[in-house]
Coordinates of N, CA, C and O in Angstrom, one line a residue:
M1 N 47.3 -4.2 35.0 CA 46.8 -3.6 33.8 C 45.4 -2.9 34.1 O 44.6 -3.5 34.9
F2 N 45.3 -1.8 33.6 CA 44.1 -0.9 33.9 C 42.9 -1.3 32.9 O 43.1 -1.3 31.7
M3 N 41.7 -1.6 33.5 CA 40.6 -2.0 32.7 C 39.5 -0.9 32.8 O 39.2 -0.5 33.9
T4 N 39.0 -0.5 31.7 CA 37.9 0.5 31.7 C 36.6 -0.3 31.9 O 36.5 -1.5 31.8
A5 N 35.6 0.5 32.2 CA 34.3 -0.1 32.5 C 33.7 -0.7 31.2 O 33.1 -1.8 31.3
K6 N 34.0 -0.1 30.1 CA 33.5 -0.7 28.8 C 34.2 -2.0 28.5 O 33.6 -3.0 28.0
T7 N 35.5 -2.1 28.8 CA 36.2 -3.4 28.6 C 35.7 -4.5 29.5 O 35.5 -5.6 29.1
L8 N 35.4 -4.1 30.7 CA 34.9 -5.1 31.7 C 33.5 -5.5 31.2 O 33.2 -6.7 31.3
Q9 N 32.7 -4.6 30.8 CA 31.3 -4.9 30.3 C 31.4 -5.9 29.1 O 30.7 -6.8 29.0
T10 N 32.4 -5.6 28.2 CA 32.6 -6.4 27.0 C 33.0 -7.8 27.4 O 32.4 -8.8 26.8
E11 N 33.9 -8.0 28.3 CA 34.3 -9.3 28.8 C 33.2 -10.1 29.4 O 33.0 -11.2 29.2
Q12 N 32.4 -9.4 30.3 CA 31.3 -10.0 30.9 C 30.2 -10.5 29.9 O 29.7 -11.6 29.9
F13 N 30.0 -9.6 28.9 CA 29.0 -9.9 27.9 C 29.5 -11.1 27.1 O 28.7 -12.0 26.8
N14 N 30.8 -11.1 26.7 CA 31.3 -12.2 25.9 C 31.2 -13.6 26.7 O 30.9 -14.6 26.1
A15 N 31.5 -13.5 28.0 CA 31.4 -14.7 28.8 C 30.0 -15.3 28.8 O 29.8 -16.4 28.7
I16 N 29.0 -14.3 29.0 CA 27.6 -14.8 29.0 C 27.2 -15.3 27.6 O 26.5 -16.3 27.5
Y17 N 27.7 -14.6 26.6 CA 27.3 -15.1 25.2 C 27.9 -16.5 24.9 O 27.1 -17.3 24.5
Y18 N 29.1 -16.8 25.3 CA 29.7 -18.1 25.0 C 29.0 -19.1 25.9 O 28.9 -20.3 25.6
A19 N 28.6 -18.8 27.1 CA 28.0 -19.7 28.0 C 26.5 -20.0 27.7 O 26.1 -21.2 28.0
T20 N 25.8 -19.2 26.9 CA 24.4 -19.4 26.7 C 24.1 -19.6 25.2 O 23.0 -20.1 24.9
H21 N 24.9 -19.2 24.3 CA 24.6 -19.2 22.9 C 24.2 -20.5 22.4 O 23.1 -20.7 21.7
K22 N 24.9 -21.6 22.6 CA 24.7 -22.9 22.1 C 23.3 -23.4 22.6 O 22.5 -23.9 21.7
K23 N 23.1 -23.4 23.8 CA 21.8 -23.9 24.4 C 20.6 -23.0 23.9 O 19.6 -23.6 23.5
L24 N 20.8 -21.7 23.9 CA 19.7 -20.9 23.4 C 19.4 -21.1 21.9 O 18.2 -21.2 21.5
H25 N 20.5 -21.3 21.2 CA 20.3 -21.6 19.7 C 19.5 -22.9 19.5 O 18.6 -22.9 18.7
S26 N 19.8 -23.9 20.2 CA 19.1 -25.2 20.0 C 17.6 -25.1 20.5 O 16.7 -25.6 19.8
I27 N 17.4 -24.3 21.5 CA 16.0 -24.2 22.0 C 15.2 -23.4 21.0 O 14.0 -23.7 20.6
I28 N 15.7 -22.3 20.5 CA 15.0 -21.5 19.5 C 14.8 -22.3 18.2 O 13.7 -22.2 17.6
L29 N 15.8 -23.0 17.7 CA 15.7 -23.8 16.5 C 14.6 -24.8 16.7 O 13.9 -25.1 15.7
N30 N 14.5 -25.4 17.9 CA 13.5 -26.4 18.2 C 12.1 -25.7 18.0 O 11.1 -26.4 17.6
I31 N 12.0 -24.5 18.4 CA 10.7 -23.8 18.4 C 10.3 -23.4 17.0 O 9.2 -23.7 16.5
C32 N 11.2 -22.7 16.3 CA 10.9 -22.1 15.0 C 11.2 -23.0 13.8 O 10.7 -22.7 12.7
R33 N 12.1 -23.9 13.9 CA 12.5 -24.9 12.8 C 13.0 -24.2 11.6 O 12.8 -24.6 10.5
D34 N 13.8 -23.1 11.8 CA 14.3 -22.3 10.7 C 15.7 -21.7 11.1 O 15.7 -20.9 12.0
N35 N 16.8 -22.2 10.5 CA 18.1 -21.7 10.8 C 18.3 -20.2 10.7 O 18.9 -19.6 11.6
D36 N 17.8 -19.7 9.6 CA 17.9 -18.2 9.3 C 17.2 -17.4 10.4 O 17.7 -16.4 10.9
L37 N 15.9 -17.8 10.7 CA 15.2 -17.1 11.7 C 15.8 -17.2 13.0 O 15.8 -16.3 13.8
T38 N 16.3 -18.4 13.4 CA 17.0 -18.6 14.6 C 18.2 -17.7 14.7 O 18.4 -17.0 15.8
A39 N 19.0 -17.5 13.7 CA 20.2 -16.6 13.7 C 19.7 -15.2 13.9 O 20.3 -14.4 14.7
D40 N 18.6 -14.8 13.2 CA 18.1 -13.4 13.4 C 17.6 -13.1 14.8 O 17.9 -12.1 15.4
I41 N 16.9 -14.1 15.4 CA 16.4 -14.0 16.7 C 17.5 -13.8 17.7 O 17.5 -13.0 18.6
L42 N 18.5 -14.7 17.6 CA 19.7 -14.7 18.5 C 20.4 -13.3 18.4 O 20.8 -12.8 19.4
Q43 N 20.6 -12.8 17.2 CA 21.2 -11.5 17.0 C 20.4 -10.5 17.7 O 21.0 -9.6 18.4
K44 N 19.1 -10.5 17.6 CA 18.3 -9.5 18.3 C 18.3 -9.6 19.8 O 18.3 -8.6 20.5
V45 N 18.4 -10.9 20.3 CA 18.4 -11.2 21.7 C 19.7 -10.6 22.3 O 19.6 -9.8 23.3
Y46 N 20.8 -10.9 21.7 CA 22.1 -10.4 22.3 C 22.2 -8.9 22.1 O 22.8 -8.2 22.9
L47 N 21.6 -8.4 21.0 CA 21.7 -6.9 20.9 C 20.8 -6.2 22.0 O 21.3 -5.3 22.6
K48 N 19.7 -6.8 22.3 CA 18.8 -6.3 23.3 C 19.5 -6.4 24.7 O 19.5 -5.5 25.5
L49 N 20.2 -7.5 24.9 CA 21.0 -7.7 26.1 C 22.0 -6.6 26.3 O 22.2 -6.0 27.3
W50 N 22.7 -6.3 25.2 CA 23.8 -5.3 25.2 C 23.2 -3.9 25.5 O 23.7 -3.2 26.3
E51 N 22.1 -3.6 24.9 CA 21.4 -2.3 25.1 C 20.9 -2.2 26.5 O 20.8 -1.1 27.0
E52 N 20.4 -3.3 27.1 CA 19.8 -3.2 28.5 C 20.8 -3.5 29.5 O 20.5 -3.6 30.7
W53 N 22.1 -3.7 29.2 CA 23.1 -4.2 30.1 C 23.2 -3.4 31.4 O 23.2 -3.9 32.5
D54 N 23.1 -2.1 31.3 CA 23.2 -1.2 32.5 C 22.0 -1.3 33.4 O 22.0 -1.0 34.6
N55 N 20.9 -1.7 32.8 CA 19.6 -1.8 33.6 C 19.4 -3.1 34.3 O 18.5 -3.3 35.1
I56 N 20.2 -4.1 34.0 CA 20.1 -5.4 34.5 C 20.8 -5.5 35.8 O 22.1 -5.2 35.9
K57 N 20.1 -5.8 36.9 CA 20.7 -5.8 38.2 C 21.5 -7.1 38.5 O 22.6 -7.1 38.9
D58 N 20.8 -8.2 38.3 CA 21.4 -9.5 38.6 C 21.9 -10.2 37.3 O 21.1 -10.6 36.5
K59 N 23.2 -10.2 37.2 CA 23.8 -10.7 36.0 C 24.3 -12.1 36.2 O 25.0 -12.7 35.3
A60 N 24.0 -12.7 37.3 CA 24.5 -14.1 37.7 C 23.9 -15.1 36.7 O 24.7 -16.0 36.2
N61 N 22.6 -15.2 36.6 CA 22.0 -16.1 35.7 C 21.0 -15.5 34.7 O 19.9 -15.2 35.0
L62 N 21.5 -15.2 33.6 CA 20.8 -14.4 32.6 C 20.0 -15.3 31.6 O 19.3 -14.8 30.8
F63 N 20.2 -16.6 31.7 CA 19.6 -17.5 30.7 C 18.0 -17.3 30.7 O 17.4 -17.2 29.6
P64 N 17.3 -17.3 31.8 CA 15.9 -17.1 31.8 C 15.5 -15.8 31.1 O 14.5 -15.7 30.3
L65 N 16.3 -14.7 31.3 CA 16.0 -13.4 30.7 C 16.2 -13.6 29.2 O 15.4 -13.1 28.4
L66 N 17.3 -14.2 28.8 CA 17.6 -14.4 27.3 C 16.5 -15.2 26.7 O 16.0 -15.0 25.5
F67 N 16.0 -16.3 27.4 CA 14.9 -17.1 26.8 C 13.7 -16.2 26.7 O 13.0 -16.3 25.6
T68 N 13.3 -15.4 27.6 CA 12.2 -14.5 27.5 C 12.3 -13.5 26.4 O 11.4 -13.3 25.6
Y69 N 13.5 -12.9 26.2 CA 13.8 -12.1 25.1 C 13.5 -12.9 23.8 O 12.8 -12.4 22.8
S70 N 14.0 -14.1 23.7 CA 13.9 -14.9 22.5 C 12.5 -15.2 22.2 O 12.0 -15.0 21.0
K71 N 11.7 -15.6 23.2 CA 10.3 -15.9 23.0 C 9.5 -14.7 22.5 O 8.7 -14.8 21.5
N72 N 9.8 -13.6 23.1 CA 9.1 -12.3 22.8 C 9.4 -11.9 21.3 O 8.6 -11.4 20.6
I73 N 10.7 -12.0 21.0 CA 11.1 -11.6 19.6 C 10.5 -12.5 18.6 O 10.0 -12.0 17.6
Y74 N 10.5 -13.8 18.9 CA 9.8 -14.7 18.0 C 8.3 -14.5 17.8 O 7.8 -14.4 16.7
I75 N 7.6 -14.2 18.9 CA 6.2 -13.9 18.8 C 6.0 -12.6 18.0 O 5.1 -12.5 17.2
D76 N 6.9 -11.5 18.3 CA 6.7 -10.3 17.5 C 7.0 -10.5 16.0 O 6.3 -10.0 15.2
D77 N 8.0 -11.4 15.7 CA 8.2 -11.7 14.3 C 7.0 -12.4 13.6 O 6.6 -12.1 12.5
L78 N 6.4 -13.3 14.4 CA 5.2 -14.0 13.9 C 4.1 -13.0 13.6 O 3.3 -13.1 12.7
R79 N 3.9 -12.1 14.5 CA 2.8 -11.1 14.4 C 3.1 -10.3 13.1 O 2.2 -10.0 12.4
K80 N 4.4 -9.9 13.0 CA 4.7 -9.0 11.8 C 4.4 -9.8 10.5 O 3.9 -9.2 9.6
V81 N 4.8 -11.1 10.5 CA 4.6 -11.9 9.3 C 3.1 -12.0 9.1 O 2.6 -11.9 8.0
G82 N 2.3 -12.3 10.2 CA 0.9 -12.4 10.1 C 0.2 -11.1 9.6 O -0.6 -11.2 8.7
C83 N 0.6 -10.0 10.1 CA 0.1 -8.7 9.7 C 0.5 -8.4 8.3 O -0.3 -7.9 7.5
G84 N 1.7 -8.8 7.9 CA 2.1 -8.6 6.5 C 1.3 -9.4 5.6 O 0.9 -8.9 4.5
R85 N 1.0 -10.7 5.9 CA 0.2 -11.5 5.1 C -1.2 -11.0 5.0 O -1.8 -10.9 3.9
A86 N -1.7 -10.6 6.1 CA -3.1 -10.0 6.1 C -3.2 -8.7 5.3 O -4.1 -8.5 4.6
A87 N -2.1 -7.9 5.4 CA -2.1 -6.6 4.6 C -2.0 -6.9 3.1 O -2.7 -6.3 2.3
V88 N -1.2 -7.9 2.8 CA -1.1 -8.3 1.3 C -2.4 -8.8 0.8 O -2.9 -8.5 -0.3
A89 N -3.0 -9.7 1.6 CA -4.3 -10.2 1.2 C -5.4 -9.1 1.1 O -6.2 -9.1 0.2
N90 N -5.4 -8.2 2.0 CA -6.3 -7.1 1.9 C -6.1 -6.2 0.7 O -7.0 -5.8 0.0
I91 N -4.8 -5.9 0.4 CA -4.5 -5.1 -0.7 C -4.9 -5.8 -2.0 O -5.4 -5.3 -2.9
T92 N -4.6 -7.1 -2.0 CA -5.0 -7.9 -3.2 C -6.5 -7.9 -3.4 O -7.0 -7.8 -4.5
R93 N -7.3 -8.1 -2.3 CA -8.7 -8.1 -2.4 C -9.2 -6.7 -2.9 O -10.1 -6.6 -3.8
T94 N -8.6 -5.6 -2.4 CA -9.0 -4.3 -2.8 C -8.7 -4.1 -4.3 O -9.5 -3.5 -5.0
I95 N -7.5 -4.5 -4.7 CA -7.1 -4.3 -6.1 C -8.1 -5.1 -7.0 O -8.5 -4.6 -8.0
D96 N -8.4 -6.3 -6.6 CA -9.3 -7.2 -7.4 C -10.7 -6.5 -7.4 O -11.4 -6.6 -8.5
T97 N -11.1 -5.9 -6.3 CA -12.4 -5.3 -6.3 C -12.5 -4.0 -7.0 O -13.5 -3.8 -7.8
Y98 N -11.6 -3.1 -6.9 CA -11.7 -1.8 -7.4 C -10.9 -1.6 -8.7 O -11.1 -0.6 -9.4
S99 N -9.9 -2.4 -9.0 CA -9.1 -2.1 -10.1 C -9.7 -2.8 -11.3 O -9.8 -4.1 -11.3
P100 N -10.0 -2.1 -12.3 CA -10.5 -2.8 -13.5 C -9.4 -3.6 -14.2 O -8.2 -3.3 -14.1
S101 N -9.9 -4.6 -14.9 CA -8.9 -5.4 -15.7 C -8.2 -4.6 -16.8 O -8.7 -3.5 -17.1
A102 N -7.2 -5.2 -17.3 CA -6.4 -4.5 -18.4 C -7.3 -4.3 -19.6 O -7.3 -3.3 -20.2
E103 N -8.1 -5.3 -19.9 CA -9.1 -5.2 -21.0 C -10.1 -4.1 -20.8 O -10.4 -3.3 -21.7
S104 N -10.6 -4.0 -19.5 CA -11.6 -3.0 -19.2 C -10.9 -1.6 -19.3 O -11.6 -0.7 -19.8
Q105 N -9.7 -1.5 -18.8 CA -9.0 -0.2 -18.9 C -8.8 0.2 -20.4 O -8.9 1.4 -20.7
Y106 N -8.4 -0.8 -21.2 CA -8.2 -0.5 -22.6 C -9.5 0.0 -23.2 O -9.6 0.9 -24.0
K107 N -10.7 -0.7 -22.9 CA -12.0 -0.3 -23.4 C -12.3 1.1 -23.1 O -12.8 1.9 -23.9
R108 N -12.1 1.4 -21.8 CA -12.4 2.8 -21.3 C -11.6 3.8 -22.1 O -12.1 4.9 -22.5
K109 N -10.3 3.5 -22.2 CA -9.4 4.5 -22.9 C -9.9 4.6 -24.4 O -10.0 5.8 -24.9
E110 N -10.2 3.5 -25.0 CA -10.7 3.6 -26.4 C -12.0 4.4 -26.5 O -12.3 5.2 -27.4
Y111 N -12.9 4.2 -25.5 CA -14.2 4.9 -25.4 C -14.0 6.4 -25.2 O -14.6 7.2 -25.9
L112 N -13.1 6.8 -24.4 CA -12.8 8.2 -24.2 C -12.2 8.8 -25.4 O -12.5 10.0 -25.8
E113 N -11.3 8.1 -26.1 CA -10.8 8.6 -27.3 C -11.9 8.8 -28.4 O -11.9 9.8 -29.1
A114 N -12.8 7.9 -28.4 CA -13.9 8.0 -29.4 C -14.8 9.2 -29.1 O -15.2 9.9 -29.9
I115 N -15.1 9.4 -27.8 CA -15.9 10.6 -27.3 C -15.2 11.8 -27.7 O -15.8 12.8 -28.3
N116 N -13.9 11.9 -27.4 CA -13.1 13.1 -27.8 C -13.1 13.3 -29.3 O -13.2 14.5 -29.8
F117 N -13.0 12.3 -30.1 CA -13.0 12.4 -31.5 C -14.4 13.0 -32.0 O -14.4 13.9 -32.9
V118 N -15.4 12.4 -31.5 CA -16.8 12.9 -31.9 C -17.0 14.4 -31.5 O -17.5 15.2 -32.2
L119 N -16.5 14.7 -30.3 CA -16.6 16.1 -29.8 C -15.8 17.0 -30.6 O -16.2 18.2 -30.9
S120 N -14.7 16.6 -31.1 CA -13.8 17.4 -32.0 C -14.5 17.7 -33.3 O -14.2 18.7 -33.9
R121 N -15.4 16.9 -33.7 CA -16.1 17.1 -35.0 C -17.3 18.0 -34.9 O -17.8 18.4 -35.9
L122 N -17.7 18.3 -33.7 CA -18.9 19.2 -33.5 C -18.5 20.6 -33.8 O -17.2 20.9 -33.8
T123 N -19.4 21.5 -34.1 CA -19.1 22.9 -34.2 C -18.6 23.5 -32.9 O -18.8 22.9 -31.8
T124 N -17.9 24.5 -32.9 CA -17.3 25.1 -31.8 C -18.4 25.4 -30.7 O -18.2 25.1 -29.5
R125 N -19.5 26.0 -31.1 CA -20.5 26.4 -30.2 C -21.2 25.1 -29.6 O -21.4 25.0 -28.4
R126 N -21.4 24.1 -30.4 CA -22.0 22.9 -29.9 C -21.0 22.2 -28.9 O -21.5 21.7 -27.8
R127 N -19.8 22.1 -29.2 CA -18.8 21.5 -28.4 C -18.7 22.3 -27.0 O -18.7 21.7 -26.0
Q128 N -18.8 23.6 -27.1 CA -18.8 24.5 -25.9 C -20.0 24.2 -25.0 O -19.9 24.0 -23.8
V129 N -21.1 24.1 -25.6 CA -22.4 23.9 -24.9 C -22.4 22.5 -24.2 O -22.6 22.4 -23.0
I130 N -22.0 21.5 -25.0 CA -22.0 20.1 -24.4 C -21.0 19.9 -23.3 O -21.2 19.3 -22.3
Q131 N -19.8 20.6 -23.5 CA -18.7 20.5 -22.5 C -19.1 21.2 -21.2 O -18.9 20.6 -20.1
L132 N -19.7 22.3 -21.3 CA -20.2 23.1 -20.1 C -21.3 22.3 -19.4 O -21.4 22.2 -18.2
Y133 N -22.2 21.7 -20.2 CA -23.3 20.9 -19.7 C -22.8 19.7 -18.9 O -23.2 19.4 -17.8
L134 N -21.9 18.9 -19.6 CA -21.5 17.7 -19.0 C -20.4 17.9 -17.9 O -20.4 17.2 -16.9
E135 N -19.4 18.7 -18.2 CA -18.3 18.8 -17.3 C -18.6 19.8 -16.1 O -18.2 19.4 -14.9
E136 N -19.3 20.8 -16.3 CA -19.6 21.8 -15.2 C -20.9 21.5 -14.6 O -21.3 22.1 -13.5
G137 N -21.8 20.7 -15.3 CA -23.1 20.5 -14.8 C -24.0 21.6 -14.7 O -24.9 21.7 -13.9
L138 N -23.8 22.6 -15.6 CA -24.6 23.8 -15.6 C -26.0 23.5 -16.2 O -26.2 22.6 -17.1
S139 N -27.0 24.1 -15.6 CA -28.4 24.0 -16.1 C -28.5 24.7 -17.5 O -27.6 25.5 -17.8
R140 N -29.6 24.4 -18.2 CA -29.7 25.0 -19.5 C -29.9 26.5 -19.4 O -29.4 27.3 -20.2
K141 N -30.6 27.0 -18.3 CA -30.8 28.4 -18.1 C -29.4 29.1 -17.9 O -29.1 30.1 -18.4
K142 N -28.6 28.5 -17.0 CA -27.2 29.0 -16.7 C -26.4 29.0 -17.9 O -25.6 29.9 -18.1
L143 N -26.5 28.0 -18.7 CA -25.7 27.9 -19.9 C -26.1 29.1 -20.8 O -25.2 29.7 -21.4
A144 N -27.3 29.3 -21.0 CA -27.8 30.4 -21.8 C -27.3 31.7 -21.3 O -26.8 32.5 -22.2
E145 N -27.3 31.9 -20.0 CA -26.8 33.2 -19.5 C -25.3 33.3 -19.7 O -24.8 34.4 -20.1
K146 N -24.6 32.2 -19.5 CA -23.1 32.3 -19.6 C -22.7 32.5 -21.1 O -21.7 33.2 -21.3
L147 N -23.4 31.9 -22.0 CA -23.1 32.0 -23.4 C -23.8 33.2 -24.2 O -23.6 33.4 -25.3
C148 N -24.6 33.9 -23.4 CA -25.4 35.0 -24.0 C -26.2 34.5 -25.2 O -26.2 35.2 -26.3
V149 N -26.9 33.5 -25.0 CA -27.8 33.0 -26.1 C -29.1 32.6 -25.4 O -29.2 32.6 -24.2
S150 N -30.2 32.3 -26.2 CA -31.5 32.0 -25.7 C -31.5 30.5 -25.1 O -30.7 29.7 -25.6
P151 N -32.3 30.2 -24.2 CA -32.4 28.9 -23.7 C -32.8 27.9 -24.7 O -32.4 26.7 -24.8
N152 N -33.6 28.3 -25.7 CA -34.0 27.5 -26.8 C -32.8 27.1 -27.7 O -32.7 26.0 -28.2
T153 N -31.9 28.0 -27.9 CA -30.7 27.7 -28.7 C -29.8 26.7 -28.0 O -29.3 25.8 -28.6
V154 N -29.7 26.9 -26.6 CA -28.9 25.9 -25.8 C -29.6 24.5 -26.0 O -28.9 23.5 -26.2
D155 N -30.9 24.4 -25.9 CA -31.7 23.2 -26.0 C -31.4 22.6 -27.4 O -31.1 21.3 -27.5
N156 N -31.4 23.4 -28.4 CA -31.1 22.9 -29.8 C -29.7 22.3 -29.9 O -29.5 21.2 -30.5
H157 N -28.7 23.0 -29.4 CA -27.4 22.6 -29.4 C -27.2 21.3 -28.6 O -26.5 20.3 -29.1
L158 N -27.8 21.2 -27.4 CA -27.6 20.0 -26.6 C -28.3 18.8 -27.3 O -27.7 17.7 -27.3
Q159 N -29.5 19.0 -27.8 CA -30.2 17.9 -28.5 C -29.4 17.4 -29.7 O -29.2 16.1 -29.8
K160 N -28.9 18.3 -30.5 CA -28.2 17.8 -31.7 C -26.9 17.2 -31.3 O -26.5 16.1 -31.8
S161 N -26.1 17.8 -30.3 CA -24.9 17.2 -29.8 C -25.1 15.8 -29.2 O -24.3 14.9 -29.5
L162 N -26.1 15.7 -28.4 CA -26.3 14.4 -27.7 C -26.7 13.3 -28.8 O -26.4 12.2 -28.7
S163 N -27.5 13.8 -29.7 CA -27.9 12.9 -30.8 C -26.7 12.3 -31.6 O -26.6 11.2 -31.9
I164 N -25.8 13.3 -31.9 CA -24.6 12.9 -32.7 C -23.8 11.9 -31.8 O -23.3 10.9 -32.3
L165 N -23.6 12.2 -30.5 CA -22.8 11.4 -29.6 C -23.4 10.0 -29.5 O -22.7 9.0 -29.6
R166 N -24.7 9.9 -29.4 CA -25.4 8.6 -29.3 C -25.2 7.8 -30.6 O -24.9 6.6 -30.5
S167 N -25.4 8.4 -31.7 CA -25.3 7.6 -32.9 C -23.9 7.2 -33.2 O -23.6 6.1 -33.7
E168 N -22.9 8.1 -33.0 CA -21.5 7.8 -33.2 C -20.9 6.7 -32.2 O -20.0 5.9 -32.5
L169 N -21.5 6.7 -31.0 CA -21.0 5.8 -29.9 C -21.9 4.6 -29.7 O -21.8 4.0 -28.7
Q170 N -22.7 4.4 -30.7 CA -23.7 3.3 -30.6 C -23.0 1.9 -30.3 O -23.6 1.1 -29.5
V171 N -21.9 1.7 -30.9 CA -21.2 0.4 -30.7 C -20.8 0.2 -29.2 O -21.0 -0.8 -28.6
Y172 N -20.4 1.3 -28.6 CA -20.0 1.2 -27.2 C -21.2 1.1 -26.3 O -21.1 0.4 -25.2
L173 N -22.3 1.7 -26.7 CA -23.4 1.6 -25.8 C -24.0 0.2 -25.8 O -24.6 -0.3 -24.9
K174 N -23.9 -0.5 -27.0 CA -24.4 -1.9 -27.1 C -23.5 -2.9 -26.3 O -24.0 -3.8 -25.6
T175 N -22.2 -2.7 -26.4 CA -21.3 -3.7 -25.8 C -21.1 -3.4 -24.3 O -20.8 -4.3 -23.5
G176 N -21.2 -2.2 -23.9 CA -21.0 -1.7 -22.6 C -19.6 -1.6 -22.2 O -18.7 -2.1 -22.8
I177 N -19.3 -0.7 -21.2 CA -18.0 -0.4 -20.7 C -18.0 -0.8 -19.2 O -18.9 -0.4 -18.5
D178 N -17.0 -1.5 -18.7 CA -16.9 -1.9 -17.3 C -16.6 -0.6 -16.5 O -15.8 0.2 -16.8

């Protein structure tokens, strides 16, 4: 019967698998104490053996090589789990530090709605002046130039608008927003 190189490789691999699997399984199980993890490690070990088959010179005693593969894969898995836990802990700390609570988010949303409501009740010119002043950070002189009015008019609009905002939003100023 004619055997191809692939068939011969498969038979050799199967012989090694059946000769080493049971012993390697018990050693890995002894180390990691987890049946599922042991099965995963063994699968990776024999997959790596299959992938490296052509590069292995001495195929007479592969058990030390398989044990080394097992040990390295187990250590890599531990590192991944450790890094994953560290990443989750870091993300949790970051969220706790920078993410406002649901109550705080609700207060901010309510506060912004109140500001927009007060702004909507201002005259068009006052709303325009206060928005340019707050949003674009324009100076009073630049505002006056942009709106083609005198700087005193801009001052009057700003003072009146800010006064209305302070009085209408007094409740929020007393309780504070996170």
